[in-house]
XYZ file of C-alpha atoms in Angstrom:
330
model
C -13.784 -26.224 -2.959
C -14.922 -22.935 -4.464
C -14.059 -19.891 -2.378
C -16.442 -16.961 -2.465
C -14.659 -13.625 -2.002
C -15.990 -10.076 -1.740
C -13.522 -7.317 -2.665
C -14.122 -3.640 -1.962
C -12.169 -0.922 -3.759
C -11.385 -3.167 -6.717
C -11.120 -0.164 -9.055
C -8.449 1.457 -6.879
C -4.675 1.132 -6.776
C -4.274 -1.795 -4.369
C -7.761 -3.211 -4.842
C -7.018 -3.653 -8.528
C -3.976 -5.776 -7.702
C -6.027 -7.857 -5.246
C -8.555 -8.392 -8.024
C -5.784 -9.544 -10.378
C -4.553 -12.035 -7.771
C -8.082 -13.336 -7.312
C -8.615 -13.728 -11.053
C -5.425 -15.780 -11.291
C -6.569 -18.190 -8.571
C -8.523 -21.398 -9.113
C -12.002 -22.054 -7.772
C -12.823 -18.490 -6.787
C -16.167 -16.776 -7.194
C -15.799 -13.026 -7.101
C -18.209 -10.412 -5.800
C -17.223 -6.764 -6.115
C -18.704 -3.969 -4.047
C -19.177 -0.966 -6.331
C -20.900 2.380 -6.166
C -21.408 2.402 -9.939
C -21.512 -0.770 -12.078
C -18.890 -0.882 -14.862
C -19.935 0.042 -18.385
C -18.829 -3.408 -19.562
C -19.415 -5.856 -16.712
C -17.457 -9.080 -16.468
C -19.911 -11.978 -16.817
C -17.827 -14.049 -14.383
C -18.090 -11.448 -11.612
C -21.027 -10.544 -9.387
C -21.441 -6.834 -8.727
C -23.253 -5.512 -5.681
C -24.047 -1.871 -5.033
C -22.840 -0.307 -1.824
C -21.436 2.952 -0.469
C -19.339 3.073 2.695
C -20.763 6.492 3.509
C -24.302 5.059 3.431
C -24.320 2.087 5.851
C -27.849 1.019 4.914
C -26.629 0.347 1.368
C -24.293 -2.366 2.696
C -27.100 -4.566 3.962
C -26.718 -8.059 2.536
C -23.524 -7.451 0.555
C -21.642 -10.116 2.550
C -24.293 -12.809 2.277
C -22.949 -16.191 1.137
C -19.278 -15.158 0.928
C -16.382 -16.851 2.699
C -14.019 -13.897 2.873
C -13.914 -10.123 2.512
C -10.891 -8.133 1.336
C -11.615 -4.525 2.230
C -9.469 -2.120 0.190
C -11.945 0.737 -0.249
C -11.603 4.013 1.577
C -10.823 7.678 1.227
C -7.448 9.420 1.395
C -7.407 13.116 2.145
C -10.172 15.664 1.921
C -13.033 16.548 4.237
C -12.582 15.211 7.786
C -16.258 14.299 8.198
C -16.330 12.399 4.915
C -13.142 10.553 5.905
C -14.778 9.512 9.179
C -17.962 8.374 7.453
C -16.117 6.350 4.802
C -13.116 4.935 6.649
C -14.317 4.667 10.246
C -18.101 4.292 10.209
C -18.182 2.606 6.793
C -15.707 -0.067 7.862
C -17.640 -0.571 11.093
C -20.824 -1.140 9.122
C -19.090 -3.561 6.769
C -17.622 -5.616 9.633
C -21.094 -5.841 11.169
C -22.486 -7.117 7.895
C -19.671 -9.654 7.638
C -20.296 -10.949 11.148
C -24.042 -11.122 10.569
C -23.429 -13.151 7.406
C -20.976 -15.512 9.132
C -17.993 -14.510 6.971
C -14.977 -16.580 8.023
C -12.219 -14.077 7.156
C -12.102 -10.325 6.939
C -8.921 -8.638 5.672
C -8.469 -4.879 5.860
C -5.826 -2.982 3.920
C -4.570 -0.262 6.263
C -1.237 1.578 6.394
C 1.821 1.867 8.609
C 1.071 5.610 8.648
C -1.204 4.882 11.628
C 2.039 4.961 13.650
C 2.919 8.507 12.637
C 6.286 9.681 11.349
C 8.739 7.644 13.404
C 11.603 6.993 13.347
C 10.986 3.232 13.427
C 13.783 0.710 13.153
C 13.127 -3.028 12.874
C 9.675 -2.523 14.438
C 7.502 -5.626 14.725
C 3.742 -6.028 15.171
C 2.651 -4.922 18.620
C 5.856 -3.000 19.395
C 4.901 0.463 18.134
C 1.934 2.486 19.439
C -0.609 4.109 17.166
C 0.041 7.829 16.717
C -1.776 8.907 13.530
C -0.891 12.424 12.438
C -3.613 13.127 9.856
C -7.381 12.778 9.529
C -6.847 10.009 6.991
C -4.587 8.009 9.302
C -6.812 8.628 12.330
C -9.874 7.288 10.543
C -7.948 4.294 9.209
C -6.690 3.547 12.720
C -10.316 3.637 13.865
C -11.221 1.257 11.043
C -8.503 -1.123 12.248
C -10.133 -1.255 15.675
C -13.436 -2.367 14.165
C -11.717 -5.060 12.093
C -9.685 -6.418 14.991
C -12.727 -6.427 17.277
C -14.467 -8.559 14.661
C -11.543 -11.015 14.571
C -10.217 -9.794 11.235
C -6.751 -9.286 9.824
C -5.157 -5.858 9.371
C -2.415 -5.403 6.782
C -0.096 -2.411 7.120
C 2.188 -1.649 4.164
C 4.426 1.416 4.269
C 5.563 2.633 0.827
C 3.838 0.845 -2.070
C 5.228 1.169 -5.574
C 4.203 -0.293 -8.917
C 1.582 0.142 -11.628
C -1.108 2.498 -10.437
C 1.063 4.367 -7.904
C 0.145 8.046 -7.960
C 1.754 9.035 -4.664
C 5.028 7.357 -3.637
C 7.227 7.659 -6.724
C 5.528 10.816 -8.095
C 6.143 12.417 -4.686
C 9.785 11.344 -4.726
C 10.122 12.787 -8.211
C 8.681 16.106 -7.007
C 11.088 16.059 -4.065
C 14.109 15.424 -6.275
C 13.172 18.244 -8.608
C 12.765 20.611 -5.662
C 16.105 19.550 -4.172
C 18.082 19.727 -7.394
C 20.306 16.902 -6.160
C 20.585 13.795 -4.021
C 20.586 13.474 -0.218
C 23.854 14.042 1.556
C 23.578 11.304 4.171
C 20.215 12.273 5.685
C 17.850 9.760 4.015
C 16.602 6.952 6.268
C 15.767 3.289 5.711
C 12.332 2.691 4.184
C 10.149 -0.416 4.183
C 8.635 -0.946 0.739
C 6.507 -3.450 -1.138
C 5.422 -3.642 -4.755
C 1.697 -3.496 -5.437
C 1.557 -6.849 -7.204
C 3.002 -8.682 -4.192
C 0.765 -6.715 -1.823
C -2.271 -7.783 -3.833
C -1.251 -11.429 -3.642
C -0.648 -11.160 0.108
C -4.062 -9.613 0.732
C -5.797 -12.303 -1.299
C -3.804 -15.066 0.398
C -4.657 -13.688 3.841
C -8.332 -14.083 2.949
C -8.159 -17.501 1.330
C -5.088 -19.473 2.369
C -4.817 -21.543 5.530
C -1.687 -20.523 7.462
C 1.263 -22.877 7.631
C 1.576 -25.247 10.598
C 2.574 -23.362 13.721
C 1.711 -19.934 12.302
C -0.974 -17.797 13.896
C -4.339 -18.023 12.170
C -5.013 -14.999 10.011
C -8.564 -14.118 10.897
C -8.056 -14.081 14.668
C -7.618 -10.361 15.171
C -4.059 -10.099 13.830
C -1.928 -7.262 12.494
C 0.796 -7.703 9.872
C 3.283 -5.405 8.196
C 3.339 -6.151 4.475
C 6.861 -5.000 3.683
C 9.786 -6.549 1.871
C 12.212 -8.115 4.389
C 15.026 -5.863 3.150
C 14.503 -2.163 3.944
C 15.587 0.240 1.215
C 18.302 2.812 1.979
C 16.893 6.243 1.215
C 19.847 7.064 -0.986
C 19.159 3.993 -3.139
C 15.482 4.887 -3.384
C 16.031 8.473 -4.490
C 18.970 7.661 -6.765
C 16.998 4.933 -8.546
C 14.103 7.276 -9.248
C 16.480 10.048 -10.318
C 18.256 7.760 -12.763
C 15.033 6.376 -14.209
C 13.812 9.872 -15.033
C 17.234 11.112 -16.118
C 17.118 14.008 -13.669
C 20.818 14.501 -13.131
C 23.966 14.053 -15.146
C 27.008 12.275 -13.754
C 28.072 13.594 -10.386
C 24.690 14.812 -9.130
C 25.100 17.425 -6.397
C 24.681 16.304 -2.814
C 22.224 18.327 -0.755
C 22.717 18.679 3.036
C 19.687 18.333 5.313
C 19.431 22.047 6.171
C 19.606 23.034 2.509
C 17.016 20.390 1.629
C 14.544 21.784 4.158
C 15.027 25.299 2.765
C 14.449 24.171 -0.826
C 11.148 22.415 -0.086
C 9.776 25.078 2.256
C 7.223 26.383 -0.263
C 6.425 22.989 -1.820
C 3.977 21.037 0.408
C 4.223 17.769 -1.535
C 8.014 17.776 -1.585
C 8.120 18.890 2.055
C 5.903 15.948 3.076
C 8.103 13.406 1.319
C 11.269 14.977 2.713
C 9.925 14.674 6.253
C 9.000 11.052 5.663
C 12.172 9.954 3.904
C 14.502 11.708 6.337
C 13.526 9.226 9.088
C 13.804 5.456 9.319
C 10.509 3.672 8.621
C 11.641 0.069 8.863
C 9.118 -2.583 9.848
C 9.656 -6.352 10.099
C 7.190 -9.250 9.998
C 8.684 -12.662 9.203
C 5.506 -14.506 10.211
C 3.571 -12.882 7.391
C 5.637 -14.587 4.711
C 6.002 -17.963 6.440
C 2.349 -18.033 7.482
C 0.850 -17.315 4.075
C 3.387 -19.010 1.839
C 3.793 -15.934 -0.385
C 7.355 -15.099 -1.432
C 8.376 -11.439 -1.086
C 10.428 -11.651 -4.275
C 13.317 -9.408 -5.224
C 13.992 -6.106 -3.493
C 13.139 -2.608 -4.641
C 15.997 -1.958 -7.080
C 15.187 -5.100 -9.074
C 11.408 -4.822 -8.947
C 11.395 -1.143 -9.856
C 12.888 -2.081 -13.214
C 9.663 -3.928 -14.035
C 7.620 -0.778 -13.448
C 10.037 1.845 -14.756
C 8.460 2.135 -18.201
C 4.995 2.462 -16.660
C 6.190 5.337 -14.470
C 7.950 6.989 -17.372
C 4.778 6.670 -19.425
C 2.866 8.564 -16.747
C 5.366 11.382 -17.007
C 5.307 11.394 -20.817
C 8.920 10.248 -21.096
C 10.293 7.683 -23.568
C 10.688 4.108 -22.286
C 14.002 2.763 -21.113
C 16.149 1.094 -23.731
C 15.461 -2.590 -24.189
C 17.506 -4.751 -21.889
C 18.502 -1.933 -19.547
C 18.370 -2.883 -15.867
C 18.775 -0.716 -12.835
C 21.326 -2.089 -10.419
C 22.816 -0.848 -7.197
C 26.104 -0.421 -9.061
C 24.420 1.894 -11.579
C 23.559 4.485 -8.943
C 26.663 4.600 -6.785
């Protein structure tokens, strides 16, 4: 049976990976919510105009679709615009979905709605919401609208892969500001690659859960994170090696020194504050319920994206056949 899926934010980082997962699936008719139609439209895709900050423009966009994957939204900037796009825009879209009888609504949120932690082996429902920024507050508000409508909320923590302009670039800025590697202060981090996240989001909208698993679409929250949290030292050392930042025997930087070195660098200071605490979330039911494999952990998957990241920084690609391993960064 053909599944009809509406995707918002398909031109963005995660939305683009959801779109790729949808294109790879059989018997799917795609509708994309866009503010501006592409210069070269895909003849196999239906485009509908809509703007989250203009609720009236969303009227009818969910008609005749089976599922919505909502990836659009704003990050940073004016507080009022964030509220209009993330909070009120999502509310309007959920109303349209309910009016149209959409069976499944999936919203891509973030574990940042919990604040800075520390969190260790936290599972859905165990950690209160404590958003610390306008972006996170408005995304937490969007979650409430989705859950009230019986939808599914997906909360990744750190997302890496093609299209990432924040996680690894921020770590790179932090490493350059530190001039070395952490001396025992980096916490455990939950991570997921963007390709797997895209497949999970699409599966949550289109795949019936396995026997005995809770039905996605009944007001559920999931953490989309790899089952194995990444030690902060491994994370920073892998990025440092990929970009060739340090020679053998990179200096180790104590926590107090690290805070001093990033004091005048807001981006590096933000990442230091985040990476210095454990942000470890667990959700076994996500993987068993949707039948999507989490794949290899960060060190292995990062190898697949290393040349893309290096290309963004204008650096030469890694030598053919080179692989990053835990042993390489000891």
